[in-house]
Amino acid sequence: DRRAGHAARLFWLWFAANSSIVMLAISATLFASGMSLRQVLVAVVAGVGLSALPLGLGSLAGKWSGQPTMVVSRATFGLTGNVLPAALAVIGRVLWGAVLLWLLAATAATVLSPGESGLGVTALVALAVGAVLAGLVAVLGYGLLHRVQRVLGILSTVLVVATIVVTAPRVDIDTALRTDDGPWLLAVGGAVLVFS
């Protein structure tokens, strides 16, 4: 009765995290690496499918017990043994958060101050604002996180759709369809990139 994360609420947490403009950039990078459109689609579907499997399996224990996965893993590893998995999870989340904050700062600097070189004032302000907002969300808890993720998910979707609409005239579908397959090892690497 104290669970707050039912499926409809969790949708926004995952959707906001995965519906970003970064996904368009990854797809463009895969295509630019020499893969055909077919190979890019295979890499994306395989990468997403392979990443969903361990994530889903790993979250089952938390669903069954009603506890976060890092808490449930104490039963498997013990209190002392759980320090390593918990530390790896925290380090991964902190580093990923740092990457996202850096992307925010770099993008804000590029869009708002295109002539500014290096780590300018705009980038530092955007980095500080992003860090303060992330800190507030972390301290104030799940309720605020859920609301912020819902807004970010909707804004991210609008941004992705707007990017597709604005760049559509520059996309040459005929060339994409005529591009021959590259080495299939590229598709394997692309699937690993998407998985990551």
PDB file of C-alpha atoms in Angstrom:
ATOM      1  CA  ASP A   1       0.000   0.000   0.000  1.00  0.00           C
ATOM      2  CA  ARG A   2       3.034   2.305   0.276  1.00  0.00           C
ATOM      3  CA  ARG A   3       4.266   1.639  -3.245  1.00  0.00           C
ATOM      4  CA  ALA A   4       4.313   4.796  -5.349  1.00  0.00           C
ATOM      5  CA  GLY A   5       5.934   3.408  -8.487  1.00  0.00           C
ATOM      6  CA  HIS A   6       3.112   1.670 -10.324  1.00  0.00           C
ATOM      7  CA  ALA A   7       3.487   1.110 -14.071  1.00  0.00           C
ATOM      8  CA  ALA A   8       1.812   4.331 -15.232  1.00  0.00           C
ATOM      9  CA  ARG A   9       4.079   6.443 -13.002  1.00  0.00           C
ATOM     10  CA  LEU A  10       7.227   4.530 -13.894  1.00  0.00           C
ATOM     11  CA  PHE A  11       6.495   5.065 -17.588  1.00  0.00           C
ATOM     12  CA  TRP A  12       7.421   8.741 -17.301  1.00  0.00           C
ATOM     13  CA  LEU A  13      10.672   7.982 -15.453  1.00  0.00           C
ATOM     14  CA  TRP A  14      11.861   5.633 -18.178  1.00  0.00           C
ATOM     15  CA  PHE A  15      10.380   7.554 -21.080  1.00  0.00           C
ATOM     16  CA  ALA A  16      12.080  10.819 -20.059  1.00  0.00           C
ATOM     17  CA  ALA A  17      15.414   9.067 -19.701  1.00  0.00           C
ATOM     18  CA  ASN A  18      15.230   7.345 -23.093  1.00  0.00           C
ATOM     19  CA  SER A  19      13.311   9.733 -25.359  1.00  0.00           C
ATOM     20  CA  SER A  20      16.066  12.281 -25.644  1.00  0.00           C
ATOM     21  CA  ILE A  21      17.706  13.913 -28.601  1.00  0.00           C
ATOM     22  CA  VAL A  22      20.761  11.779 -27.773  1.00  0.00           C
ATOM     23  CA  MET A  23      18.976   8.808 -29.382  1.00  0.00           C
ATOM     24  CA  LEU A  24      18.809  10.678 -32.709  1.00  0.00           C
ATOM     25  CA  ALA A  25      22.503  11.481 -32.429  1.00  0.00           C
ATOM     26  CA  ILE A  26      23.358   7.836 -31.731  1.00  0.00           C
ATOM     27  CA  SER A  27      21.347   6.704 -34.757  1.00  0.00           C
ATOM     28  CA  ALA A  28      23.048   9.293 -36.964  1.00  0.00           C
ATOM     29  CA  THR A  29      26.438   8.197 -35.637  1.00  0.00           C
ATOM     30  CA  LEU A  30      25.647   4.563 -36.454  1.00  0.00           C
ATOM     31  CA  PHE A  31      24.646   5.470 -39.997  1.00  0.00           C
ATOM     32  CA  ALA A  32      27.696   7.713 -40.459  1.00  0.00           C
ATOM     33  CA  SER A  33      29.995   4.883 -39.339  1.00  0.00           C
ATOM     34  CA  GLY A  34      29.397   3.073 -42.629  1.00  0.00           C
ATOM     35  CA  MET A  35      26.371   0.911 -41.900  1.00  0.00           C
ATOM     36  CA  SER A  36      23.386   0.614 -44.167  1.00  0.00           C
ATOM     37  CA  LEU A  37      19.954   1.665 -42.955  1.00  0.00           C
ATOM     38  CA  ARG A  38      19.090  -2.009 -42.493  1.00  0.00           C
ATOM     39  CA  GLN A  39      22.171  -2.574 -40.330  1.00  0.00           C
ATOM     40  CA  VAL A  40      21.393   0.502 -38.233  1.00  0.00           C
ATOM     41  CA  LEU A  41      17.853  -0.775 -37.623  1.00  0.00           C
ATOM     42  CA  VAL A  42      19.199  -4.227 -36.683  1.00  0.00           C
ATOM     43  CA  ALA A  43      21.765  -2.648 -34.331  1.00  0.00           C
ATOM     44  CA  VAL A  44      19.148  -0.433 -32.658  1.00  0.00           C
ATOM     45  CA  VAL A  45      16.586  -3.217 -32.208  1.00  0.00           C
ATOM     46  CA  ALA A  46      19.230  -5.698 -30.999  1.00  0.00           C
ATOM     47  CA  GLY A  47      20.808  -3.164 -28.623  1.00  0.00           C
ATOM     48  CA  VAL A  48      17.484  -2.133 -27.104  1.00  0.00           C
ATOM     49  CA  GLY A  49      16.283  -5.743 -26.863  1.00  0.00           C
ATOM     50  CA  LEU A  50      19.499  -6.962 -25.270  1.00  0.00           C
ATOM     51  CA  SER A  51      19.573  -4.112 -22.766  1.00  0.00           C
ATOM     52  CA  ALA A  52      15.940  -4.649 -21.758  1.00  0.00           C
ATOM     53  CA  LEU A  53      16.487  -8.315 -20.892  1.00  0.00           C
ATOM     54  CA  PRO A  54      18.994  -7.968 -18.004  1.00  0.00           C
ATOM     55  CA  LEU A  55      17.266  -4.822 -16.807  1.00  0.00           C
ATOM     56  CA  GLY A  56      13.901  -6.570 -16.657  1.00  0.00           C
ATOM     57  CA  LEU A  57      15.312  -9.696 -15.025  1.00  0.00           C
ATOM     58  CA  GLY A  58      17.277  -7.632 -12.513  1.00  0.00           C
ATOM     59  CA  SER A  59      14.213  -5.674 -11.500  1.00  0.00           C
ATOM     60  CA  LEU A  60      12.006  -8.718 -10.827  1.00  0.00           C
ATOM     61  CA  ALA A  61      13.322  -9.218  -7.293  1.00  0.00           C
ATOM     62  CA  GLY A  62      12.474  -5.618  -6.474  1.00  0.00           C
ATOM     63  CA  LYS A  63       8.991  -5.988  -7.928  1.00  0.00           C
ATOM     64  CA  TRP A  64       8.320  -9.177  -5.974  1.00  0.00           C
ATOM     65  CA  SER A  65       9.601  -7.791  -2.672  1.00  0.00           C
ATOM     66  CA  GLY A  66       8.453  -4.193  -3.028  1.00  0.00           C
ATOM     67  CA  GLN A  67      11.998  -2.962  -2.302  1.00  0.00           C
ATOM     68  CA  PRO A  68      14.579  -1.253  -4.535  1.00  0.00           C
ATOM     69  CA  THR A  69      16.924  -3.668  -6.299  1.00  0.00           C
ATOM     70  CA  MET A  70      19.977  -2.424  -4.386  1.00  0.00           C
ATOM     71  CA  VAL A  71      18.187  -3.171  -1.093  1.00  0.00           C
ATOM     72  CA  VAL A  72      17.042  -6.637  -2.226  1.00  0.00           C
ATOM     73  CA  SER A  73      20.552  -7.517  -3.407  1.00  0.00           C
ATOM     74  CA  ARG A  74      21.667  -7.515   0.248  1.00  0.00           C
ATOM     75  CA  ALA A  75      19.892 -10.863   0.582  1.00  0.00           C
ATOM     76  CA  THR A  76      22.136 -12.280  -2.139  1.00  0.00           C
ATOM     77  CA  PHE A  77      25.443 -10.599  -1.320  1.00  0.00           C
ATOM     78  CA  GLY A  78      25.020  -9.911   2.402  1.00  0.00           C
ATOM     79  CA  LEU A  79      25.381  -6.511   4.010  1.00  0.00           C
ATOM     80  CA  THR A  80      29.135  -6.342   3.465  1.00  0.00           C
ATOM     81  CA  GLY A  81      29.124  -8.026   0.065  1.00  0.00           C
ATOM     82  CA  ASN A  82      26.476  -5.615  -1.221  1.00  0.00           C
ATOM     83  CA  VAL A  83      28.887  -2.682  -0.842  1.00  0.00           C
ATOM     84  CA  LEU A  84      30.507  -3.381  -4.239  1.00  0.00           C
ATOM     85  CA  PRO A  85      27.284  -3.652  -6.310  1.00  0.00           C
ATOM     86  CA  ALA A  86      25.828  -0.622  -4.514  1.00  0.00           C
ATOM     87  CA  ALA A  87      29.011   1.399  -5.049  1.00  0.00           C
ATOM     88  CA  LEU A  88      29.083   0.466  -8.741  1.00  0.00           C
ATOM     89  CA  ALA A  89      25.435   1.510  -9.092  1.00  0.00           C
ATOM     90  CA  VAL A  90      26.076   4.857  -7.394  1.00  0.00           C
ATOM     91  CA  ILE A  91      29.227   5.521  -9.431  1.00  0.00           C
ATOM     92  CA  GLY A  92      27.397   4.661 -12.656  1.00  0.00           C
ATOM     93  CA  ARG A  93      24.509   6.981 -11.832  1.00  0.00           C
ATOM     94  CA  VAL A  94      26.783   9.825 -10.757  1.00  0.00           C
ATOM     95  CA  LEU A  95      28.949   9.540 -13.870  1.00  0.00           C
ATOM     96  CA  TRP A  96      25.901   9.341 -16.150  1.00  0.00           C
ATOM     97  CA  GLY A  97      24.442  12.385 -14.399  1.00  0.00           C
ATOM     98  CA  ALA A  98      27.740  14.204 -14.941  1.00  0.00           C
ATOM     99  CA  VAL A  99      27.677  13.338 -18.644  1.00  0.00           C
ATOM    100  CA  LEU A 100      24.115  14.650 -18.965  1.00  0.00           C
ATOM    101  CA  LEU A 101      24.988  17.856 -17.106  1.00  0.00           C
ATOM    102  CA  TRP A 102      28.017  18.363 -19.340  1.00  0.00           C
ATOM    103  CA  LEU A 103      25.870  17.825 -22.455  1.00  0.00           C
ATOM    104  CA  LEU A 104      23.400  20.376 -21.077  1.00  0.00           C
ATOM    105  CA  ALA A 105      26.177  22.915 -20.545  1.00  0.00           C
ATOM    106  CA  ALA A 106      27.789  22.322 -23.942  1.00  0.00           C
ATOM    107  CA  THR A 107      24.460  22.477 -25.772  1.00  0.00           C
ATOM    108  CA  ALA A 108      23.359  25.624 -23.942  1.00  0.00           C
ATOM    109  CA  ALA A 109      26.673  27.294 -24.760  1.00  0.00           C
ATOM    110  CA  THR A 110      26.459  26.292 -28.427  1.00  0.00           C
ATOM    111  CA  VAL A 111      22.859  27.436 -28.839  1.00  0.00           C
ATOM    112  CA  LEU A 112      22.859  30.560 -26.657  1.00  0.00           C
ATOM    113  CA  SER A 113      26.423  31.794 -27.274  1.00  0.00           C
ATOM    114  CA  PRO A 114      27.717  30.329 -30.552  1.00  0.00           C
ATOM    115  CA  GLY A 115      30.762  32.618 -30.663  1.00  0.00           C
ATOM    116  CA  GLU A 116      31.930  31.726 -27.172  1.00  0.00           C
ATOM    117  CA  SER A 117      34.997  29.489 -27.146  1.00  0.00           C
ATOM    118  CA  GLY A 118      35.918  26.915 -24.579  1.00  0.00           C
ATOM    119  CA  LEU A 119      34.198  26.721 -21.209  1.00  0.00           C
ATOM    120  CA  GLY A 120      32.494  30.128 -21.260  1.00  0.00           C
ATOM    121  CA  VAL A 121      30.137  31.837 -18.876  1.00  0.00           C
ATOM    122  CA  THR A 122      27.020  30.437 -20.580  1.00  0.00           C
ATOM    123  CA  ALA A 123      28.246  26.865 -20.194  1.00  0.00           C
ATOM    124  CA  LEU A 124      29.162  27.413 -16.544  1.00  0.00           C
ATOM    125  CA  VAL A 125      25.777  29.009 -15.776  1.00  0.00           C
ATOM    126  CA  ALA A 126      23.932  26.150 -17.519  1.00  0.00           C
ATOM    127  CA  LEU A 127      26.073  23.622 -15.631  1.00  0.00           C
ATOM    128  CA  ALA A 128      25.362  25.329 -12.299  1.00  0.00           C
ATOM    129  CA  VAL A 129      21.612  25.586 -12.962  1.00  0.00           C
ATOM    130  CA  GLY A 130      21.481  21.937 -14.041  1.00  0.00           C
ATOM    131  CA  ALA A 131      23.436  20.815 -10.971  1.00  0.00           C
ATOM    132  CA  VAL A 132      21.190  22.801  -8.605  1.00  0.00           C
ATOM    133  CA  LEU A 133      18.030  21.410 -10.229  1.00  0.00           C
ATOM    134  CA  ALA A 134      19.412  17.857 -10.106  1.00  0.00           C
ATOM    135  CA  GLY A 135      20.320  18.353  -6.438  1.00  0.00           C
ATOM    136  CA  LEU A 136      16.830  19.633  -5.610  1.00  0.00           C
ATOM    137  CA  VAL A 137      15.211  16.675  -7.324  1.00  0.00           C
ATOM    138  CA  ALA A 138      17.559  14.269  -5.510  1.00  0.00           C
ATOM    139  CA  VAL A 139      16.900  15.808  -2.092  1.00  0.00           C
ATOM    140  CA  LEU A 140      13.138  16.348  -2.417  1.00  0.00           C
ATOM    141  CA  GLY A 141      12.473  12.785  -3.500  1.00  0.00           C
ATOM    142  CA  TYR A 142      10.297  10.670  -5.735  1.00  0.00           C
ATOM    143  CA  GLY A 143       7.235  12.925  -5.907  1.00  0.00           C
ATOM    144  CA  LEU A 144       9.196  15.802  -7.392  1.00  0.00           C
ATOM    145  CA  LEU A 145      11.261  13.445  -9.529  1.00  0.00           C
ATOM    146  CA  HIS A 146       8.086  11.990 -11.019  1.00  0.00           C
ATOM    147  CA  ARG A 147       6.684  15.445 -11.836  1.00  0.00           C
ATOM    148  CA  VAL A 148       9.975  16.653 -13.328  1.00  0.00           C
ATOM    149  CA  GLN A 149      10.378  13.492 -15.409  1.00  0.00           C
ATOM    150  CA  ARG A 150       6.850  13.827 -16.776  1.00  0.00           C
ATOM    151  CA  VAL A 151       7.547  17.409 -17.889  1.00  0.00           C
ATOM    152  CA  LEU A 152      10.972  16.463 -19.270  1.00  0.00           C
ATOM    153  CA  GLY A 153       9.516  13.458 -21.104  1.00  0.00           C
ATOM    154  CA  ILE A 154       6.918  15.623 -22.819  1.00  0.00           C
ATOM    155  CA  LEU A 155       9.441  18.379 -23.616  1.00  0.00           C
ATOM    156  CA  SER A 156      11.933  15.830 -24.898  1.00  0.00           C
ATOM    157  CA  THR A 157       9.319  14.295 -27.167  1.00  0.00           C
ATOM    158  CA  VAL A 158       8.418  17.722 -28.535  1.00  0.00           C
ATOM    159  CA  LEU A 159      12.113  18.445 -29.102  1.00  0.00           C
ATOM    160  CA  VAL A 160      12.698  15.145 -30.914  1.00  0.00           C
ATOM    161  CA  VAL A 161       9.626  15.656 -33.135  1.00  0.00           C
ATOM    162  CA  ALA A 162      10.646  19.268 -33.842  1.00  0.00           C
ATOM    163  CA  THR A 163      14.177  18.144 -34.734  1.00  0.00           C
ATOM    164  CA  ILE A 164      12.812  15.531 -37.121  1.00  0.00           C
ATOM    165  CA  VAL A 165      10.462  18.059 -38.747  1.00  0.00           C
ATOM    166  CA  VAL A 166      13.147  20.746 -39.082  1.00  0.00           C
ATOM    167  CA  THR A 167      15.785  18.370 -40.467  1.00  0.00           C
ATOM    168  CA  ALA A 168      13.436  16.328 -42.702  1.00  0.00           C
ATOM    169  CA  PRO A 169      14.134  18.424 -45.834  1.00  0.00           C
ATOM    170  CA  ARG A 170      17.863  17.697 -45.439  1.00  0.00           C
ATOM    171  CA  VAL A 171      17.416  13.929 -45.130  1.00  0.00           C
ATOM    172  CA  ASP A 172      17.950  11.996 -48.354  1.00  0.00           C
ATOM    173  CA  ILE A 173      15.953   8.784 -47.947  1.00  0.00           C
ATOM    174  CA  ASP A 174      16.912   7.514 -51.420  1.00  0.00           C
ATOM    175  CA  THR A 175      20.607   7.692 -50.542  1.00  0.00           C
ATOM    176  CA  ALA A 176      19.963   6.000 -47.197  1.00  0.00           C
ATOM    177  CA  LEU A 177      18.098   3.158 -48.928  1.00  0.00           C
ATOM    178  CA  ARG A 178      20.816   2.779 -51.594  1.00  0.00           C
ATOM    179  CA  THR A 179      23.687   2.659 -49.093  1.00  0.00           C
ATOM    180  CA  ASP A 180      25.252  -0.787 -49.222  1.00  0.00           C
ATOM    181  CA  ASP A 181      25.795  -2.906 -46.129  1.00  0.00           C
ATOM    182  CA  GLY A 182      29.039  -2.281 -44.321  1.00  0.00           C
ATOM    183  CA  PRO A 183      30.836  -5.021 -42.410  1.00  0.00           C
ATOM    184  CA  TRP A 184      28.402  -6.722 -40.036  1.00  0.00           C
ATOM    185  CA  LEU A 185      30.956  -6.262 -37.279  1.00  0.00           C
ATOM    186  CA  LEU A 186      29.932  -2.584 -37.380  1.00  0.00           C
ATOM    187  CA  ALA A 187      26.345  -3.628 -36.630  1.00  0.00           C
ATOM    188  CA  VAL A 188      27.581  -5.653 -33.648  1.00  0.00           C
ATOM    189  CA  GLY A 189      29.500  -2.599 -32.407  1.00  0.00           C
ATOM    190  CA  GLY A 190      26.404  -0.461 -33.007  1.00  0.00           C
ATOM    191  CA  ALA A 191      24.277  -2.878 -30.968  1.00  0.00           C
ATOM    192  CA  VAL A 192      26.828  -2.645 -28.129  1.00  0.00           C
ATOM    193  CA  LEU A 193      26.690   1.175 -28.314  1.00  0.00           C
ATOM    194  CA  VAL A 194      22.874   1.164 -28.134  1.00  0.00           C
ATOM    195  CA  PHE A 195      22.986  -1.453 -25.353  1.00  0.00           C
ATOM    196  CA  SER A 196      25.344   0.774 -23.382  1.00  0.00           C
TER     197      SER A 196
END
